[in-house]
Tab-separated table of C-alpha atoms in Angstrom:
chain	number	residue	atom	x	y	z
A	334	ASP	CA	-38.297	-9.986	64.940
A	335	ALA	CA	-36.164	-10.009	61.940
A	336	GLY	CA	-32.450	-10.551	62.795
A	337	ILE	CA	-30.978	-7.023	62.137
A	338	THR	CA	-28.266	-5.260	64.150
A	339	GLN	CA	-26.623	-2.071	63.637
A	340	SER	CA	-23.353	-0.824	65.037
A	341	PRO	CA	-22.584	1.435	66.644
A	342	ARG	CA	-25.827	2.485	68.190
A	343	HIS	CA	-24.507	5.948	69.219
A	344	LYS	CA	-21.629	7.855	67.781
A	345	VAL	CA	-20.262	11.332	68.161
A	346	THR	CA	-17.699	12.457	65.773
A	347	GLU	CA	-16.024	15.560	64.524
A	348	THR	CA	-16.450	17.273	61.238
A	349	GLY	CA	-14.199	16.008	58.727
A	350	THR	CA	-13.564	12.536	60.008
A	351	PRO	CA	-14.604	9.383	58.282
A	352	VAL	CA	-17.348	7.329	59.794
A	353	THR	CA	-18.491	3.666	59.070
A	354	LEU	CA	-21.905	2.277	60.145
A	355	ARG	CA	-22.380	-1.384	59.915
A	356	CYS	CA	-25.650	-3.263	59.297
A	357	HIS	CA	-25.739	-7.114	59.991
A	358	GLN	CA	-28.540	-9.508	59.065
A	359	THR	CA	-29.158	-13.088	59.838
A	360	GLU	CA	-32.145	-13.560	57.597
A	361	ASN	CA	-30.389	-14.000	54.304
A	362	HIS	CA	-32.590	-11.535	52.752
A	363	ARG	CA	-31.384	-10.061	49.259
A	364	TYR	CA	-32.237	-6.434	49.506
A	365	MET	CA	-30.701	-4.122	52.090
A	366	TYR	CA	-31.199	-0.401	52.600
A	367	TRP	CA	-29.712	2.674	54.448
A	368	TYR	CA	-32.120	5.454	55.423
A	369	ARG	CA	-31.693	8.531	57.374
A	370	GLN	CA	-34.461	10.033	59.419
A	371	ASP	CA	-34.730	13.742	60.156
A	372	PRO	CA	-37.646	15.594	61.733
A	373	GLY	CA	-40.405	16.505	59.192
A	374	HIS	CA	-38.766	14.349	56.458
A	375	GLY	CA	-39.638	10.835	57.508
A	376	LEU	CA	-37.273	8.306	56.382
A	377	ARG	CA	-35.152	9.109	53.319
A	378	LEU	CA	-33.267	6.409	51.296
A	379	ILE	CA	-29.463	6.956	51.022
A	380	HIS	CA	-28.466	3.809	49.269
A	381	TYR	CA	-29.701	0.324	48.840
A	382	SER	CA	-28.211	-3.083	47.702
A	383	TYR	CA	-29.806	-5.800	45.692
A	384	GLY	CA	-27.145	-8.375	46.221
A	385	VAL	CA	-23.393	-8.859	46.915
A	386	LYS	CA	-21.469	-5.988	45.370
A	387	ASP	CA	-24.582	-4.699	43.780
A	388	THR	CA	-25.687	-1.299	45.102
A	389	ASP	CA	-27.493	1.847	43.836
A	390	LYS	CA	-28.096	5.322	44.938
A	391	GLY	CA	-31.279	6.662	46.702
A	392	GLU	CA	-32.725	9.916	47.213
A	393	VAL	CA	-30.033	11.533	49.433
A	394	SER	CA	-26.797	9.779	48.396
A	395	ASP	CA	-24.441	12.813	48.232
A	396	GLY	CA	-21.638	12.451	50.761
A	397	TYR	CA	-22.188	8.848	51.347
A	398	SER	CA	-20.772	5.585	49.962
A	399	VAL	CA	-21.731	1.841	50.607
A	400	SER	CA	-20.254	-1.504	50.264
A	401	ARG	CA	-21.573	-5.106	50.457
A	402	SER	CA	-19.041	-7.748	50.342
A	403	LYS	CA	-21.230	-10.421	51.933
A	404	THR	CA	-24.912	-11.079	51.975
A	405	GLU	CA	-25.127	-10.413	55.671
A	406	ASP	CA	-23.318	-7.066	55.945
A	407	PHE	CA	-24.040	-3.661	54.521
A	408	LEU	CA	-21.652	-0.931	55.499
A	409	LEU	CA	-22.432	2.798	55.141
A	410	THR	CA	-19.504	5.216	54.964
A	411	LEU	CA	-19.278	9.010	55.481
A	412	GLU	CA	-15.992	9.801	53.918
A	413	SER	CA	-15.725	13.253	55.594
A	414	ALA	CA	-18.636	13.755	58.021
A	415	THR	CA	-20.476	17.127	58.150
A	416	SER	CA	-22.919	18.628	60.613
A	417	SER	CA	-25.704	18.108	58.014
A	418	GLN	CA	-25.204	14.498	58.386
A	419	THR	CA	-26.146	14.471	61.936
A	420	SER	CA	-29.107	12.150	62.020
A	421	VAL	CA	-30.446	8.811	62.926
A	422	TYR	CA	-29.530	5.995	60.454
A	423	PHE	CA	-31.710	3.054	59.906
A	424	CYS	CA	-30.841	-0.159	58.046
A	425	ALA	CA	-33.475	-2.222	56.542
A	426	ILE	CA	-33.853	-5.539	54.871
A	427	SER	CA	-36.513	-7.084	52.548
A	428	PRO	CA	-36.909	-10.562	50.936
A	429	ILE	CA	-37.066	-11.024	47.232
A	430	SER	CA	-40.667	-12.018	47.470
A	431	GLY	CA	-43.698	-12.115	49.604
A	432	GLY	CA	-45.301	-9.093	51.222
A	433	TYR	CA	-42.328	-6.791	50.061
A	434	GLU	CA	-42.430	-5.064	53.449
A	435	GLN	CA	-39.085	-3.956	54.817
A	436	TYR	CA	-37.710	-4.865	58.286
A	437	PHE	CA	-35.763	-2.359	60.235
A	438	GLY	CA	-32.679	-2.370	62.391
A	439	PRO	CA	-32.702	-0.441	65.732
A	440	GLY	CA	-31.051	2.632	64.346
A	441	THR	CA	-27.753	4.512	64.877
A	442	ARG	CA	-27.827	7.996	66.254
A	443	LEU	CA	-24.827	9.975	64.697
A	444	THR	CA	-23.886	13.374	65.967
A	445	VAL	CA	-21.243	15.255	63.862
A	446	THR	CA	-19.871	18.314	65.934
B	576	ALA	CA	-41.425	10.267	41.336
B	577	GLN	CA	-43.947	9.243	44.030
B	578	THR	CA	-44.705	11.386	46.950
B	579	VAL	CA	-46.359	10.608	50.242
B	580	THR	CA	-48.029	13.257	52.401
B	581	GLN	CA	-49.181	13.160	55.924
B	582	SER	CA	-50.878	16.246	56.602
B	583	GLN	CA	-51.189	15.806	60.445
B	584	PRO	CA	-47.960	16.543	62.217
B	585	GLU	CA	-49.427	15.681	65.443
B	586	MET	CA	-52.807	14.025	66.713
B	587	SER	CA	-54.070	13.297	70.131
B	588	VAL	CA	-56.759	10.620	71.323
B	589	GLN	CA	-58.257	9.788	74.580
B	590	GLU	CA	-57.591	6.217	75.714
B	591	ALA	CA	-60.188	3.764	74.421
B	592	GLU	CA	-61.414	6.060	71.766
B	593	THR	CA	-60.922	5.788	67.760
B	594	VAL	CA	-58.470	7.929	65.948
B	595	THR	CA	-57.767	8.159	62.234
B	596	LEU	CA	-54.372	9.193	60.764
B	597	SER	CA	-54.411	10.577	57.110
B	598	CYS	CA	-52.016	9.697	54.280
B	599	THR	CA	-52.245	10.757	50.662
B	600	TYR	CA	-49.952	9.815	47.877
B	601	ASP	CA	-49.153	10.726	44.243
B	602	THR	CA	-48.582	8.252	41.610
B	603	SER	CA	-49.290	7.431	38.046
B	604	GLU	CA	-48.998	3.677	38.577
B	605	SER	CA	-51.921	1.244	39.106
B	606	ASP	CA	-50.127	-1.522	40.952
B	607	TYR	CA	-48.397	-0.653	44.228
B	608	TYR	CA	-48.364	-1.430	47.964
B	609	LEU	CA	-49.035	0.814	50.828
B	610	PHE	CA	-47.794	0.350	54.535
B	611	TRP	CA	-48.223	2.000	57.846
B	612	TYR	CA	-45.074	1.786	60.206
B	613	LYS	CA	-45.151	2.692	63.963
B	614	GLN	CA	-42.219	4.130	65.611
B	615	PRO	CA	-42.395	4.196	69.403
B	616	PRO	CA	-40.023	6.053	71.743
B	617	SER	CA	-37.667	3.138	71.488
B	618	ARG	CA	-37.067	4.158	67.749
B	619	GLN	CA	-37.812	0.812	66.374
B	620	MET	CA	-39.697	0.726	63.130
B	621	ILE	CA	-42.603	-1.655	63.317
B	622	LEU	CA	-44.805	-2.728	60.522
B	623	VAL	CA	-48.481	-2.158	61.548
B	624	ILE	CA	-50.366	-2.936	58.328
B	625	ARG	CA	-49.986	-3.515	54.653
B	626	GLN	CA	-52.431	-2.967	51.692
B	627	GLU	CA	-52.134	-4.277	48.115
B	628	ALA	CA	-53.612	-1.791	45.609
B	629	TYR	CA	-55.161	-4.558	43.538
B	630	LYS	CA	-57.321	-5.603	46.566
B	631	GLN	CA	-60.539	-3.877	47.057
B	632	GLN	CA	-60.941	-5.063	50.555
B	633	ASN	CA	-59.500	-2.844	53.228
B	634	ALA	CA	-56.880	-4.587	55.412
B	635	THR	CA	-57.259	-5.187	59.111
B	636	GLU	CA	-54.934	-6.183	61.833
B	637	ASN	CA	-56.634	-6.447	65.222
B	638	ARG	CA	-57.307	-2.798	66.337
B	639	PHE	CA	-55.706	-1.348	63.326
B	640	SER	CA	-57.690	-0.949	59.970
B	641	VAL	CA	-57.157	1.202	56.878
B	642	ASN	CA	-59.399	3.054	54.541
B	643	PHE	CA	-57.975	2.541	51.148
B	644	GLN	CA	-59.418	4.904	48.575
B	645	LYS	CA	-57.600	4.288	45.282
B	646	ALA	CA	-59.186	6.857	43.110
B	647	ALA	CA	-58.712	9.430	45.708
B	648	LYS	CA	-55.161	8.172	46.475
B	649	SER	CA	-55.865	8.079	50.080
B	650	PHE	CA	-54.841	5.646	52.665
B	651	SER	CA	-55.928	6.379	56.230
B	652	LEU	CA	-55.148	4.419	59.252
B	653	LYS	CA	-57.828	3.849	61.867
B	654	ILE	CA	-56.872	2.859	65.442
B	655	SER	CA	-59.866	1.680	67.480
B	656	ASP	CA	-59.893	1.350	71.293
B	657	SER	CA	-56.705	3.301	71.564
B	658	GLN	CA	-54.193	2.253	74.298
B	659	LEU	CA	-51.187	4.043	75.895
B	660	GLY	CA	-48.878	1.832	73.962
B	661	ASP	CA	-50.296	3.238	70.704
B	662	ALA	CA	-48.432	6.445	71.408
B	663	ALA	CA	-45.896	6.808	68.622
B	664	MET	CA	-44.846	8.236	65.412
B	665	TYR	CA	-46.761	6.691	62.592
B	666	PHE	CA	-45.421	6.712	58.916
B	667	CYS	CA	-47.204	5.911	55.742
B	668	ALA	CA	-45.024	4.398	52.909
B	669	TYR	CA	-45.480	3.617	49.308
B	670	ARG	CA	-43.941	0.868	47.219
B	671	SER	CA	-44.419	0.586	43.562
B	672	ALA	CA	-45.076	-2.890	42.147
B	673	ASN	CA	-42.559	-2.177	39.293
B	674	ASN	CA	-39.799	-1.261	41.751
B	675	ALA	CA	-37.092	-3.712	41.285
B	676	GLY	CA	-35.383	-2.654	44.548
B	677	ASN	CA	-38.404	-2.907	46.742
B	678	MET	CA	-37.725	0.751	47.703
B	679	LEU	CA	-40.148	2.628	49.916
B	680	THR	CA	-41.121	6.258	49.917
B	681	PHE	CA	-42.183	7.547	53.301
B	682	GLY	CA	-44.312	10.413	54.463
B	683	GLY	CA	-43.150	12.887	56.964
B	684	GLY	CA	-44.932	11.043	59.824
B	685	THR	CA	-47.764	11.811	62.327
B	686	ARG	CA	-47.123	11.847	66.093
B	687	LEU	CA	-49.936	10.277	68.023
B	688	MET	CA	-50.376	11.156	71.610
B	689	VAL	CA	-52.697	9.071	73.746
B	690	LYS	CA	-54.328	10.685	76.860
B	691	PRO	CA	-55.153	8.523	79.836
């Protein structure tokens, strides 16, 4: 299994509070991604990173920001959480070459009350 | 933008039988990759199988095989000799070969139930 961890695994927070989710990899892969999973929508890309300090927006980036100061860490921040951001969040990594598949972390269940 | 459609929200299969999950996609590109991921109740996303569009031969991984119809933009997953452990959500995903970020577009998923 690819070495990807996410923290926290579960979080309940109140509307309006800031939240940061962390993704950590031990594979030294260049690409990292944040997705959210909601019923009926599959996984939708929030933001991704193609290197240290290099990030770009995905399909559903509004209300989210990211940072990557080290190869191994990719942070997702909800500046002011809303109930619509209640979801399961997955981090994924991908090497620069090879089969191009993505490897996923275990997910974080976030509930915004 | 590419879209991926899984038209079967739920499927069921008897243990030891064969089941086929459907996936269609919309793209104007000729070079791309297709994937099937499995998500069991543990929530972990597990890569099942991968298909390169330039390959005519259908990919196979043990009991899992695909029927890739490029002209029809169809990419179905066949599970043979279904086992109880196959019960999960299955997601089809698309990646353009011209996608510098290796980004994936996912379908909405199919929930597979396996009856003993």
